[in-house]
Structure formats: C-alpha cells, structure tokens
Tab-separated table of C-alpha atoms in Angstrom:
chain	number	residue	atom	x	y	z
A	1	MET	CA	-18.243	-69.214	93.455
A	2	ILE	CA	-17.557	-71.958	95.996
A	3	PHE	CA	-13.794	-72.445	96.089
A	4	HIS	CA	-11.554	-74.868	97.981
A	5	GLN	CA	-7.799	-75.281	97.637
A	6	ILE	CA	-6.769	-78.719	98.913
A	7	GLY	CA	-3.124	-79.306	99.748
A	8	ASN	CA	-1.431	-82.711	99.854
A	9	GLY	CA	2.205	-82.159	100.670
A	10	GLY	CA	3.434	-79.911	97.866
A	11	CYS	CA	0.572	-80.906	95.569
A	12	GLN	CA	-2.443	-78.634	95.192
A	13	SER	CA	-5.907	-79.507	93.911
A	14	TYR	CA	-8.951	-77.301	93.522
A	15	LEU	CA	-12.711	-77.629	93.883
A	16	LEU	CA	-14.802	-74.977	92.135
A	17	GLY	CA	-18.544	-74.973	92.602
A	18	CYS	CA	-21.488	-72.979	91.290
A	19	PRO	CA	-23.827	-72.313	94.236
A	20	ASP	CA	-26.817	-71.523	92.024
A	21	LYS	CA	-26.636	-74.672	89.886
A	22	CYS	CA	-25.035	-76.854	92.623
A	23	THR	CA	-22.439	-78.252	90.211
A	24	ALA	CA	-18.676	-78.534	90.620
A	25	ILE	CA	-15.368	-79.293	88.940
A	26	LEU	CA	-12.233	-80.820	90.497
A	27	ILE	CA	-8.817	-79.843	89.142
A	28	ASP	CA	-5.723	-82.029	89.645
A	29	PRO	CA	-7.197	-84.346	92.300
A	30	SER	CA	-4.839	-86.581	94.278
A	31	LEU	CA	-5.674	-90.170	95.147
A	32	ALA	CA	-4.590	-89.475	98.733
A	33	GLN	CA	-7.426	-86.942	99.158
A	34	LEU	CA	-10.361	-88.968	97.817
A	35	ASP	CA	-12.326	-88.958	101.063
A	36	ARG	CA	-11.787	-85.242	101.488
A	37	TYR	CA	-13.211	-84.492	98.031
A	38	ARG	CA	-16.249	-86.638	98.747
A	39	GLY	CA	-16.765	-84.852	102.051
A	40	LEU	CA	-16.463	-81.383	100.527
A	41	LEU	CA	-18.913	-82.187	97.740
A	42	ALA	CA	-21.424	-83.546	100.255
A	43	ARG	CA	-20.975	-80.661	102.681
A	44	GLU	CA	-21.417	-78.035	99.975
A	45	GLY	CA	-24.333	-79.888	98.367
A	46	LEU	CA	-22.561	-80.040	95.000
A	47	THR	CA	-22.843	-82.517	92.138
A	48	LEU	CA	-19.523	-83.212	90.431
A	49	ARG	CA	-19.630	-82.329	86.712
A	50	TYR	CA	-16.010	-82.750	85.565
A	51	VAL	CA	-12.678	-83.949	86.925
A	52	VAL	CA	-9.613	-82.468	85.212
A	53	ASP	CA	-5.915	-83.283	85.163
A	54	THR	CA	-3.872	-80.378	83.836
A	55	HIS	CA	-1.187	-82.825	82.647
A	56	THR	CA	0.217	-86.308	83.174
A	57	HIS	CA	1.569	-86.171	86.714
A	58	ALA	CA	4.935	-87.754	87.541
A	59	ASP	CA	5.056	-87.066	91.285
A	60	HIS	CA	1.680	-88.168	92.657
A	61	PHE	CA	-1.215	-90.427	91.820
A	62	SER	CA	-4.160	-88.845	90.066
A	63	ALA	CA	-7.634	-89.527	91.453
A	64	ALA	CA	-9.287	-88.668	88.135
A	65	ARG	CA	-10.018	-92.239	87.101
A	66	GLN	CA	-11.420	-93.209	90.510
A	67	LEU	CA	-13.612	-90.096	90.706
A	68	LYS	CA	-14.805	-90.714	87.163
A	69	GLU	CA	-15.916	-94.205	88.144
A	70	ASP	CA	-17.389	-93.154	91.494
A	71	PHE	CA	-19.403	-90.198	90.214
A	72	GLY	CA	-20.001	-91.154	86.585
A	73	VAL	CA	-18.414	-87.952	85.236
A	74	PRO	CA	-15.965	-87.319	82.385
A	75	ALA	CA	-12.227	-87.339	83.078
A	76	VAL	CA	-10.850	-84.340	81.189
A	77	MET	CA	-7.320	-83.840	79.808
A	78	HIS	CA	-5.629	-82.259	76.809
A	79	ARG	CA	-6.025	-84.171	73.553
A	80	GLU	CA	-2.321	-85.169	73.567
A	81	SER	CA	-2.630	-87.003	76.874
A	82	MET	CA	-1.800	-90.707	76.736
A	83	ALA	CA	-4.087	-91.558	79.670
A	84	PRO	CA	-6.572	-94.178	78.409
A	85	TYR	CA	-9.198	-93.177	80.980
A	86	ALA	CA	-9.569	-89.599	79.685
A	87	ASP	CA	-13.054	-89.298	78.134
A	88	LEU	CA	-13.100	-85.633	77.186
A	89	ARG	CA	-9.977	-84.362	75.423
A	90	LEU	CA	-9.602	-80.618	75.016
A	91	ASP	CA	-8.017	-78.494	72.329
A	92	ASP	CA	-6.573	-75.070	72.949
A	93	GLY	CA	-9.412	-72.598	73.457
A	94	ASP	CA	-12.061	-75.187	74.358
A	95	MET	CA	-14.291	-74.238	77.270
A	96	LEU	CA	-15.870	-76.206	80.112
A	97	ILE	CA	-19.144	-74.918	81.578
A	98	VAL	CA	-19.950	-75.705	85.209
A	99	GLY	CA	-23.159	-73.916	86.084
A	100	ASP	CA	-22.270	-70.232	85.813
A	101	ILE	CA	-18.523	-70.915	85.790
A	102	ARG	CA	-16.632	-70.862	82.477
A	103	LEU	CA	-13.155	-72.408	82.275
A	104	GLN	CA	-11.103	-71.914	79.107
A	105	ALA	CA	-8.356	-74.391	78.236
A	106	LEU	CA	-4.955	-72.944	77.336
A	107	HIS	CA	-2.551	-75.485	75.857
A	108	THR	CA	0.778	-74.749	77.550
A	109	PRO	CA	3.275	-77.521	76.656
A	110	GLY	CA	6.739	-77.562	78.154
A	111	HIS	CA	6.567	-79.366	81.461
A	112	THR	CA	4.805	-82.103	79.477
A	113	SER	CA	3.428	-82.105	75.947
A	114	ASP	CA	-0.130	-82.400	77.277
A	115	SER	CA	0.068	-79.568	79.811
A	116	LEU	CA	-2.825	-77.147	79.912
A	117	CYS	CA	-3.958	-74.276	82.124
A	118	LEU	CA	-7.541	-73.355	82.926
A	119	LEU	CA	-8.578	-69.714	82.890
A	120	ALA	CA	-11.671	-69.038	85.004
A	121	GLY	CA	-12.574	-65.387	85.318
A	122	ASP	CA	-10.106	-63.672	87.654
A	123	ARG	CA	-7.915	-66.753	88.191
A	124	VAL	CA	-5.879	-69.234	86.220
A	125	PHE	CA	-5.035	-72.773	87.290
A	126	THR	CA	-1.553	-73.344	85.963
A	127	GLY	CA	-0.815	-76.984	86.790
A	128	ASP	CA	2.938	-77.462	86.511
A	129	THR	CA	3.463	-74.784	83.872
A	130	LEU	CA	3.888	-71.912	86.354
A	131	HIS	CA	4.480	-72.125	90.096
A	132	VAL	CA	4.663	-69.389	92.680
A	133	GLY	CA	8.348	-68.490	92.491
A	134	GLY	CA	9.162	-71.166	89.931
A	135	THR	CA	8.104	-73.123	86.875
A	136	GLY	CA	7.540	-76.738	86.006
A	137	ARG	CA	10.655	-78.754	85.247
A	138	THR	CA	11.334	-79.863	81.671
A	139	ASP	CA	13.574	-82.903	82.150
A	140	LEU	CA	10.830	-85.521	82.566
A	141	PRO	CA	9.149	-87.481	79.730
A	142	THR	CA	7.814	-85.164	76.957
A	143	GLY	CA	9.312	-82.087	78.674
A	144	ASP	CA	10.656	-79.322	76.410
A	145	PRO	CA	12.219	-76.049	77.677
A	146	ASP	CA	11.755	-74.353	74.306
A	147	ALA	CA	8.021	-75.102	74.375
A	148	LEU	CA	7.807	-73.970	78.007
A	149	TYR	CA	9.366	-70.612	77.060
A	150	ASP	CA	6.589	-70.035	74.535
A	151	SER	CA	3.882	-71.217	76.931
A	152	LEU	CA	5.077	-68.798	79.577
A	153	PHE	CA	6.237	-65.675	77.787
A	154	ASN	CA	3.967	-65.820	74.742
A	155	ARG	CA	0.845	-67.150	76.456
A	156	LEU	CA	0.408	-67.166	80.242
A	157	LEU	CA	2.333	-63.999	80.976
A	158	THR	CA	0.336	-62.040	78.405
A	159	LEU	CA	-2.737	-62.393	80.635
A	160	ASP	CA	-3.881	-59.443	82.753
A	161	ALA	CA	-1.375	-58.768	85.534
A	162	GLU	CA	-4.149	-58.949	88.133
A	163	ILE	CA	-5.139	-62.519	87.262
A	164	HIS	CA	-4.627	-64.781	90.278
A	165	VAL	CA	-2.291	-67.748	89.775
A	166	TYR	CA	-3.181	-71.060	91.410
A	167	PRO	CA	-0.465	-73.643	90.691
A	168	GLY	CA	-0.520	-77.426	90.814
A	169	HIS	CA	2.241	-77.326	93.417
A	170	ASP	CA	3.214	-74.992	96.222
A	171	TYR	CA	6.898	-75.054	97.112
A	172	SER	CA	7.096	-71.505	98.476
A	173	GLY	CA	4.558	-71.435	101.291
A	174	ARG	CA	2.452	-69.060	99.186
A	175	GLN	CA	-0.682	-70.756	97.931
A	176	SER	CA	-1.334	-68.272	95.154
A	177	SER	CA	0.103	-65.251	93.393
A	178	THR	CA	-0.728	-63.021	90.433
A	179	ILE	CA	0.620	-62.847	86.900
A	180	GLY	CA	2.124	-59.425	87.617
A	181	ARG	CA	3.817	-60.549	90.830
A	182	GLU	CA	5.343	-63.561	89.127
A	183	MET	CA	6.626	-61.439	86.251
A	184	ALA	CA	8.314	-59.142	88.765
A	185	GLU	CA	9.521	-61.634	91.405
A	186	ASN	CA	9.765	-65.166	89.989
A	187	PRO	CA	13.517	-65.876	89.544
A	188	ARG	CA	13.037	-68.138	86.527
A	189	LEU	CA	10.986	-65.542	84.702
A	190	GLN	CA	13.835	-63.056	84.830
A	191	LYS	CA	15.566	-65.043	82.071
A	192	ARG	CA	13.508	-63.413	79.334
A	193	GLU	CA	15.722	-64.256	76.379
A	194	ARG	CA	14.789	-67.636	74.919
A	195	GLN	CA	18.289	-69.146	74.876
A	196	ALA	CA	19.106	-67.956	78.400
A	197	PHE	CA	15.854	-69.497	79.662
A	198	ILE	CA	16.512	-72.818	77.909
A	199	GLU	CA	20.078	-72.988	79.258
A	200	MET	CA	18.822	-72.276	82.782
A	201	MET	CA	16.232	-75.072	82.562
A	202	ASP	CA	18.797	-77.496	81.167
A	203	ARG	CA	21.142	-76.808	84.078
A	204	LEU	CA	18.654	-77.316	86.919
A	205	ASN	CA	19.889	-80.873	87.595
A	206	LEU	CA	16.892	-81.782	89.752
A	207	SER	CA	16.463	-85.142	91.445
A	208	ALA	CA	13.747	-87.467	90.170
A	209	PRO	CA	10.366	-87.145	91.910
A	210	GLN	CA	9.516	-89.766	94.497
A	211	HIS	CA	7.357	-92.558	93.036
A	212	MET	CA	7.996	-91.205	89.509
A	213	THR	CA	7.949	-94.596	87.766
A	214	GLU	CA	4.800	-95.728	89.535
A	215	ALA	CA	3.087	-92.373	89.033
A	216	LEU	CA	3.808	-92.346	85.301
A	217	ARG	CA	2.751	-95.975	84.986
A	218	THR	CA	-0.586	-95.355	86.676
A	219	ASN	CA	-1.337	-91.848	85.384
A	220	MET	CA	-0.150	-92.439	81.817
A	221	GLY	CA	-1.116	-96.077	81.371
A	222	GLY	CA	-4.199	-96.308	83.544
A	223	GLY	CA	-2.734	-98.970	85.825
A	224	LYS	CA	-3.203	-99.353	89.577
A	225	THR	CA	-0.851	-98.279	92.327
A	226	VAL	CA	0.699	-100.833	94.643
A	227	ASP	CA	-1.279	-99.324	97.527
A	228	GLN	CA	-4.493	-99.823	95.561
A	229	LEU	CA	-3.657	-103.465	94.908
A	230	LEU	CA	-2.859	-104.005	98.581
A	231	ALA	CA	-6.071	-102.279	99.684
A	232	GLU	CA	-8.133	-104.425	97.327
A	233	ALA	CA	-6.382	-107.586	98.524
A	234	SER	CA	-6.853	-106.581	102.179
A	235	ALA	CA	-10.589	-106.213	101.605
A	236	ARG	CA	-10.806	-109.795	100.344
A	237	VAL	CA	-8.922	-111.666	103.062
A	238	PRO	CA	-9.050	-112.027	106.855
A	239	PHE	CA	-5.904	-111.761	108.965
A	240	MET	CA	-4.383	-113.677	111.858
A	241	SER	CA	-2.482	-111.936	114.639
A	242	LEU	CA	1.089	-112.812	115.533
A	243	SER	CA	0.029	-113.911	119.013
A	244	GLU	CA	-2.749	-116.133	117.648
A	245	LEU	CA	-0.345	-117.883	115.293
A	246	ARG	CA	2.192	-118.288	118.097
A	247	ALA	CA	-0.466	-119.977	120.229
A	248	ARG	CA	-1.347	-122.378	117.411
A	249	LEU	CA	2.184	-123.620	116.802
A	250	GLY	CA	1.836	-126.585	119.159
A	251	GLU	CA	-1.526	-127.790	117.882
A	252	ARG	CA	-0.134	-129.892	114.983
A	253	ARG	CA	-3.463	-129.864	113.124
A	254	ASN	CA	-3.528	-131.614	109.758
A	255	ASP	CA	-5.680	-128.937	108.128
A	256	PHE	CA	-3.547	-125.962	109.185
A	257	VAL	CA	-0.651	-124.789	107.007
A	258	ILE	CA	1.770	-121.906	107.565
A	259	LEU	CA	2.864	-120.899	104.069
A	260	ASP	CA	5.996	-118.752	103.846
A	261	VAL	CA	5.870	-116.946	100.490
A	262	ARG	CA	9.351	-115.400	100.617
A	263	GLU	CA	12.224	-116.543	98.416
A	264	ARG	CA	14.067	-119.660	99.538
A	265	ALA	CA	17.184	-117.851	100.814
A	266	SER	CA	15.119	-115.724	103.202
A	267	TYR	CA	13.111	-118.748	104.299
A	268	ASP	CA	16.277	-120.774	105.010
A	269	THR	CA	17.740	-117.965	107.119
A	270	ALA	CA	14.820	-117.993	109.555
A	271	HIS	CA	11.171	-119.022	109.366
A	272	ILE	CA	8.278	-119.876	111.664
A	273	PRO	CA	8.599	-123.448	112.934
A	274	GLY	CA	6.761	-125.891	110.689
A	275	ALA	CA	6.190	-123.368	107.898
A	276	ARG	CA	6.288	-124.548	104.306
A	277	ASN	CA	7.934	-122.452	101.630
A	278	LEU	CA	6.296	-121.568	98.330
A	279	PRO	CA	7.632	-118.291	96.874
A	280	ARG	CA	4.968	-115.824	95.767
A	281	GLY	CA	6.378	-115.749	92.243
A	282	GLN	CA	5.698	-119.489	91.830
A	283	LEU	CA	2.381	-119.654	93.676
A	284	GLU	CA	0.016	-120.014	90.719
A	285	LEU	CA	2.317	-122.513	88.982
A	286	ARG	CA	2.857	-124.816	91.944
A	287	VAL	CA	-0.325	-124.539	93.961
A	288	ASN	CA	-2.014	-127.613	92.465
A	289	HIS	CA	0.994	-129.803	93.213
A	290	ASP	CA	2.027	-128.394	96.567
A	291	LEU	CA	-1.403	-127.633	98.064
A	292	PRO	CA	-3.751	-130.304	96.688
A	293	ASP	CA	-6.376	-129.888	99.444
A	294	PRO	CA	-8.541	-126.761	98.936
A	295	THR	CA	-10.099	-127.161	102.394
A	296	LEU	CA	-6.836	-126.323	104.170
A	297	ARG	CA	-6.664	-123.351	106.492
A	298	ILE	CA	-3.619	-121.492	105.172
A	299	VAL	CA	-1.823	-118.602	106.855
A	300	THR	CA	0.523	-116.790	104.466
A	301	VAL	CA	3.707	-115.179	105.802
A	302	CYS	CA	6.242	-112.787	104.252
A	303	GLU	CA	8.816	-110.335	105.599
A	304	TYR	CA	6.579	-107.291	106.195
A	305	GLY	CA	2.992	-108.490	105.664
A	306	LYS	CA	2.340	-107.029	102.208
A	307	VAL	CA	3.309	-109.825	99.833
A	308	SER	CA	1.549	-112.318	102.101
A	309	THR	CA	-1.676	-110.286	101.779
A	310	LEU	CA	-1.462	-110.456	97.988
A	311	ALA	CA	-0.702	-114.184	98.203
A	312	ALA	CA	-3.706	-114.885	100.454
A	313	ALA	CA	-5.989	-112.957	98.089
A	314	THR	CA	-4.675	-115.010	95.167
A	315	LEU	CA	-5.242	-118.252	97.064
A	316	ARG	CA	-8.835	-117.244	97.735
A	317	GLU	CA	-9.331	-116.506	94.050
A	318	LEU	CA	-7.931	-119.970	93.306
A	319	GLY	CA	-10.488	-121.601	95.585
A	320	PHE	CA	-8.704	-121.816	98.940
A	321	ARG	CA	-11.567	-120.232	100.886
A	322	ARG	CA	-9.833	-120.534	104.261
A	323	ALA	CA	-6.672	-118.674	103.215
A	324	THR	CA	-5.692	-115.844	105.568
A	325	ALA	CA	-2.681	-113.571	105.966
A	326	LEU	CA	-0.474	-112.947	108.976
A	327	ASP	CA	-0.980	-109.431	110.347
A	328	GLY	CA	2.665	-108.423	110.240
A	329	GLY	CA	5.576	-110.462	108.960
A	330	MET	CA	8.787	-112.196	109.897
A	331	LYS	CA	10.352	-108.912	110.923
A	332	ALA	CA	7.657	-108.352	113.561
A	333	TRP	CA	7.782	-112.054	114.548
A	334	ARG	CA	11.525	-111.838	115.241
A	335	GLU	CA	11.158	-108.561	117.139
A	336	LEU	CA	8.761	-110.322	119.522
A	337	ASP	CA	11.418	-112.994	120.025
A	338	TYR	CA	9.018	-115.721	118.882
A	339	PRO	CA	10.615	-119.051	117.906
A	340	VAL	CA	12.184	-119.572	114.480
A	341	GLU	CA	13.804	-122.407	112.553
A	342	GLU	CA	16.686	-122.304	110.078
A	343	GLY	CA	17.208	-124.287	106.867
A	344	HIS	CA	14.491	-126.068	104.916
A	345	GLY	CA	14.465	-129.533	106.482
A	346	SER	CA	11.257	-131.542	106.105
A	347	ALA	CA	9.135	-128.403	105.825
A	348	TRP	CA	10.515	-127.526	102.379
A	349	VAL	CA	7.986	-127.706	99.554
A	350	GLY	CA	9.449	-129.242	96.417
A	351	GLU	CA	11.206	-127.337	93.623
A	352	LEU	CA	9.307	-126.164	90.555
A	353	SER	CA	8.347	-129.147	88.410
A	354	PRO	CA	10.292	-129.353	85.105
A	355	GLU	CA	6.965	-129.927	83.309
A	356	ILE	CA	5.737	-126.423	84.219
C-alpha cells in the first residue's frame, strides 16, 4: 500500500494508494493542502478514485467538493451528512474498494451524527471519534456524548488491540497509536462507566474552534469560503500599486475615478484626495446613478484591500471593463504617509435614492 499522512496544523488527512491498480483514496482532505494532494497523486502515478470526509468538519475547510470537481470522483460521506455535494452516502458496514484496498465504514456518531470511521486492514481512520490521547468533543452541532460512548466502547474499542489508529487530528505529537494503547493510556477512555463518561464530556468546557461558523457553513451547506471568494475575485481583476496611484493624483483626468468603497464614517475620517465614496453594500443599487460612464477607469479602495477586490470584480461583471483594485488599502496608504483628505466635501457621491 502507498500511504501518506498529511498534516495541516492539528488536522490530519490521508492518501492511500494501490500500487498495482494505480488508484487512490483521500480521507479528510483540507482545502489548504490542495496542491500537495495533486503533487502526491502525480508523483506516485495514482488516479484518485474516492474522496471521503469522515464527518462534517467544524474546524477546517474540507477539500472534498473541490477535489470532486477537479478529478471527477465521488465525494463520500455517511448517509446522515447534510453536505449537498456528497454523491456517495454510506451506511454502516458498507465497503469502498480501491484497487486491492478494502475500506469498511463504521458509523460512529457522537462527535457528530454523521461521523464514521474507516477500517482498512491493520489500521482504522477514526476522524474525530477517537484521537491519540483524547476523543472528539460532543458540544458542537449534532454532538451527543451518549452516542459517543457507544461508538467508542461498544464499537471501536472492540477491534483488535493491534489495529493502528490514525485520527483526524493530532494534538499529542503522536501521529498514530493502537487500539490497545489507547485503551490503556487515553485519559478519556478510563471513564468506562457510561454516566461518568457523559459527565466528563459535558464538563470539558472547550472554546469554540477557530472559523467554526464559516467551516460549518461551507462544509455543511456547500458554500464557499471567504478566501475562495477573494481568490476568484483576484483572478478576475488587475491591481494598481500604492505608488502608481500616488503618482496619478495630480493628473486630474476625466476618465479616472478613485472609488472608496468603505462606509461613510470611515471615508469621512480620512480618504485619498479626490476619491468618491460608494459603500460596497450599496454598489449594485447605486452604480447606474453614480457611475453612468462604463468606460471609466476605476480604482477601488477599502481599508485593507479585500473588500475593494470584491468590489472591482463586481464592477467588471457589471460592465466596467477598466475597473481595478488598489493593491493594499487605506491602512497601507496612511503608513506610507501619503496625502489624505477628511470629510466628504465635493467628492461625496449622493445618498441612496429613495426610489431604490
């Protein structure tokens, strides 16, 4: 078997490949490691057969949907998963075949209702059901400590003690363990009475994972991450440097507009001399009135350079083919001690029309 464990912070994903049939499966892929997966598949000469999420992740962004689209393979999850992009939904006991590799699905709810583990010969991929030295938490959406007790003590821990455990996260510095070692050494597994285990899980009082709301929104609902939206917008627009814009300030060209897309209060505090203000939230509603000439060269500006990129991409979609975004934002402009104006003065673009 070709085997790669790919770490991304505390998150772990796995590539399993059959060298004879040149096919592979990816388990719990992270969006941050897309290029690495592509490189590994190419280097090993493998064709991707399946991409699997062991559960709906709340702490990182799954790459399953992107890999599905890139490679034309099924995205696999448990049948209770809410992810709309999952094509192949497994029941307990179902098996995936990847060349000579057999992976059996074990439904192990508790961390989430759709949690599953994958048993492949001498190893089991436990997702967030069992960690090295810990277990998945049960205080996030669809978590259930009573169900986790059953999944652990009445399912996973009944496997052969020599089975290797490969978790979806590594918080201990140990990338793998065995069922027997976890039974003997994992602190949470020492609470072997159901009620004692449930009370322990209920008292963990853990902080919410970073990016939890965005991760659940994208992994559960099939939406895009903010970084994805920004990357797509960046690919559709050119940029102008801070120094280039500074040099153009004195040109007074009629076809050149600096468009500040921040809210009015931020614009009034300090803005680039001559800039007009049209907040990003009103752009589509006011663009016909405030920017009637589609041939204008427009440079969008915001505080950090992200909202302005989205605004420039929107303007291009609306037909302003010369729209560009400032590479940076007002924060960087001020740090360079470039000139600014205060108030709205004659540069202010009118308020939202009452007819809209």
